[in-house]
Amino acid sequence: MQDEPTTGLDSRMSRQVVHLVEGLAQAMAINVVAVVHQPSQAVFELFDTLTVLTNEKMVAYQGPPWAAAAYFQQLGYGVGSARNTSHAESLLEFMNKGDSTRVKVKPSDLGAAWQLSGSQWLRGNARGTLKKELE
């Protein structure tokens, strides 16, 4: 378990820390759980699994980081759509802001939405999302 292992580091050092931890985890065949607030886009993309929690501590998303933007976009959230905004920043902004004027699912209902259909969406759409990301 790691609590904010990249806090206070610049983006280059943050990437190095995450790469080091990833290498150790693979060498030791262990899982690592890390809490990271506002990672750069480059660091965000290094993680295998992303878990986004609502303010009510419910899972709003759990899956590969590269599929998170597409999942939230289909719910009406503009993840990473603002210029120079990382996906992590966008996720934090709409999870904390609570602006539900143009979205299909209010932030307070994202946990229930994930429980009802999120994992099915991920299984059905993640491959297509990955293909688009690679193109």
Coordinates of C-alpha atoms in Angstrom, one line a residue, residues 2-84:
Q2 CA 1.3 3.4 -0.9
D3 CA -0.2 6.7 0.1
E4 CA 0.7 9.4 -2.3
P5 CA 4.2 8.2 -3.3
T6 CA 4.6 10.9 -5.9
T7 CA 3.5 13.9 -3.8
G8 CA 6.0 16.8 -4.0
L9 CA 7.8 15.3 -7.0
D10 CA 8.0 16.8 -10.5
S11 CA 6.5 14.8 -13.4
R12 CA 9.8 13.2 -14.4
M13 CA 10.5 11.9 -10.9
S14 CA 6.9 10.8 -10.5
R15 CA 7.3 8.7 -13.7
Q16 CA 10.5 7.2 -12.3
V17 CA 8.9 6.3 -9.0
V18 CA 6.0 4.7 -10.7
H19 CA 8.3 2.7 -13.1
L20 CA 10.4 1.6 -10.1
V21 CA 7.4 0.4 -8.1
E22 CA 6.0 -1.3 -11.2
G23 CA 9.3 -3.2 -11.7
L24 CA 9.4 -4.2 -8.1
A25 CA 5.8 -5.4 -8.2
Q26 CA 6.5 -7.5 -11.3
A27 CA 9.8 -8.9 -9.9
M28 CA 8.1 -9.9 -6.6
A29 CA 4.8 -10.9 -8.2
I30 CA 2.8 -8.7 -5.9
N31 CA 0.0 -6.2 -6.3
V32 CA 0.5 -2.6 -5.3
V33 CA -2.3 -0.2 -4.3
A34 CA -1.4 3.4 -4.5
V35 CA -3.3 6.6 -3.8
V36 CA -2.2 9.3 -6.2
H37 CA -3.8 12.7 -6.4
Q38 CA -3.6 14.7 -9.6
P39 CA -1.0 12.7 -11.5
S40 CA 0.3 14.0 -14.8
Q41 CA -1.2 12.4 -17.9
A42 CA 2.0 10.4 -18.4
V43 CA 1.9 8.9 -14.9
F44 CA -1.9 8.4 -15.1
E45 CA -1.4 6.2 -18.2
L46 CA 1.2 4.0 -16.4
F47 CA -1.2 2.4 -14.0
D48 CA -2.8 -0.9 -14.8
T49 CA -6.1 -0.3 -13.0
L50 CA -7.8 2.9 -12.1
T51 CA -10.4 3.1 -9.4
V52 CA -12.5 6.3 -9.1
L53 CA -14.6 6.7 -6.0
T54 CA -17.5 9.0 -5.5
N55 CA -17.7 11.4 -2.6
E56 CA -20.0 8.8 -1.0
K57 CA -17.0 6.3 -1.3
M58 CA -18.7 4.2 -3.9
V59 CA -16.9 2.9 -7.0
A60 CA -17.7 5.1 -10.0
Y61 CA -15.2 3.3 -12.3
Q62 CA -12.7 0.5 -12.0
G63 CA -10.8 -0.6 -15.1
P64 CA -7.9 0.4 -17.3
P65 CA -7.1 4.1 -17.2
W66 CA -7.2 4.4 -21.0
A67 CA -10.9 3.4 -21.0
A68 CA -12.0 5.8 -18.3
A69 CA -12.4 8.8 -20.5
A70 CA -14.7 6.9 -23.0
Y71 CA -16.8 5.5 -20.1
F72 CA -17.4 8.9 -18.5
Q73 CA -17.9 10.6 -21.9
Q74 CA -20.8 8.3 -22.7
L75 CA -22.3 9.5 -19.5
G76 CA -22.0 13.1 -20.6
Y77 CA -18.8 14.1 -18.9
G78 CA -16.1 15.8 -20.9
V79 CA -13.0 14.0 -19.6
G80 CA -9.8 15.5 -20.8
S81 CA -11.7 17.6 -23.3
A82 CA -10.4 20.9 -22.1
R83 CA -7.1 22.0 -23.6
N84 CA -4.1 20.9 -21.5

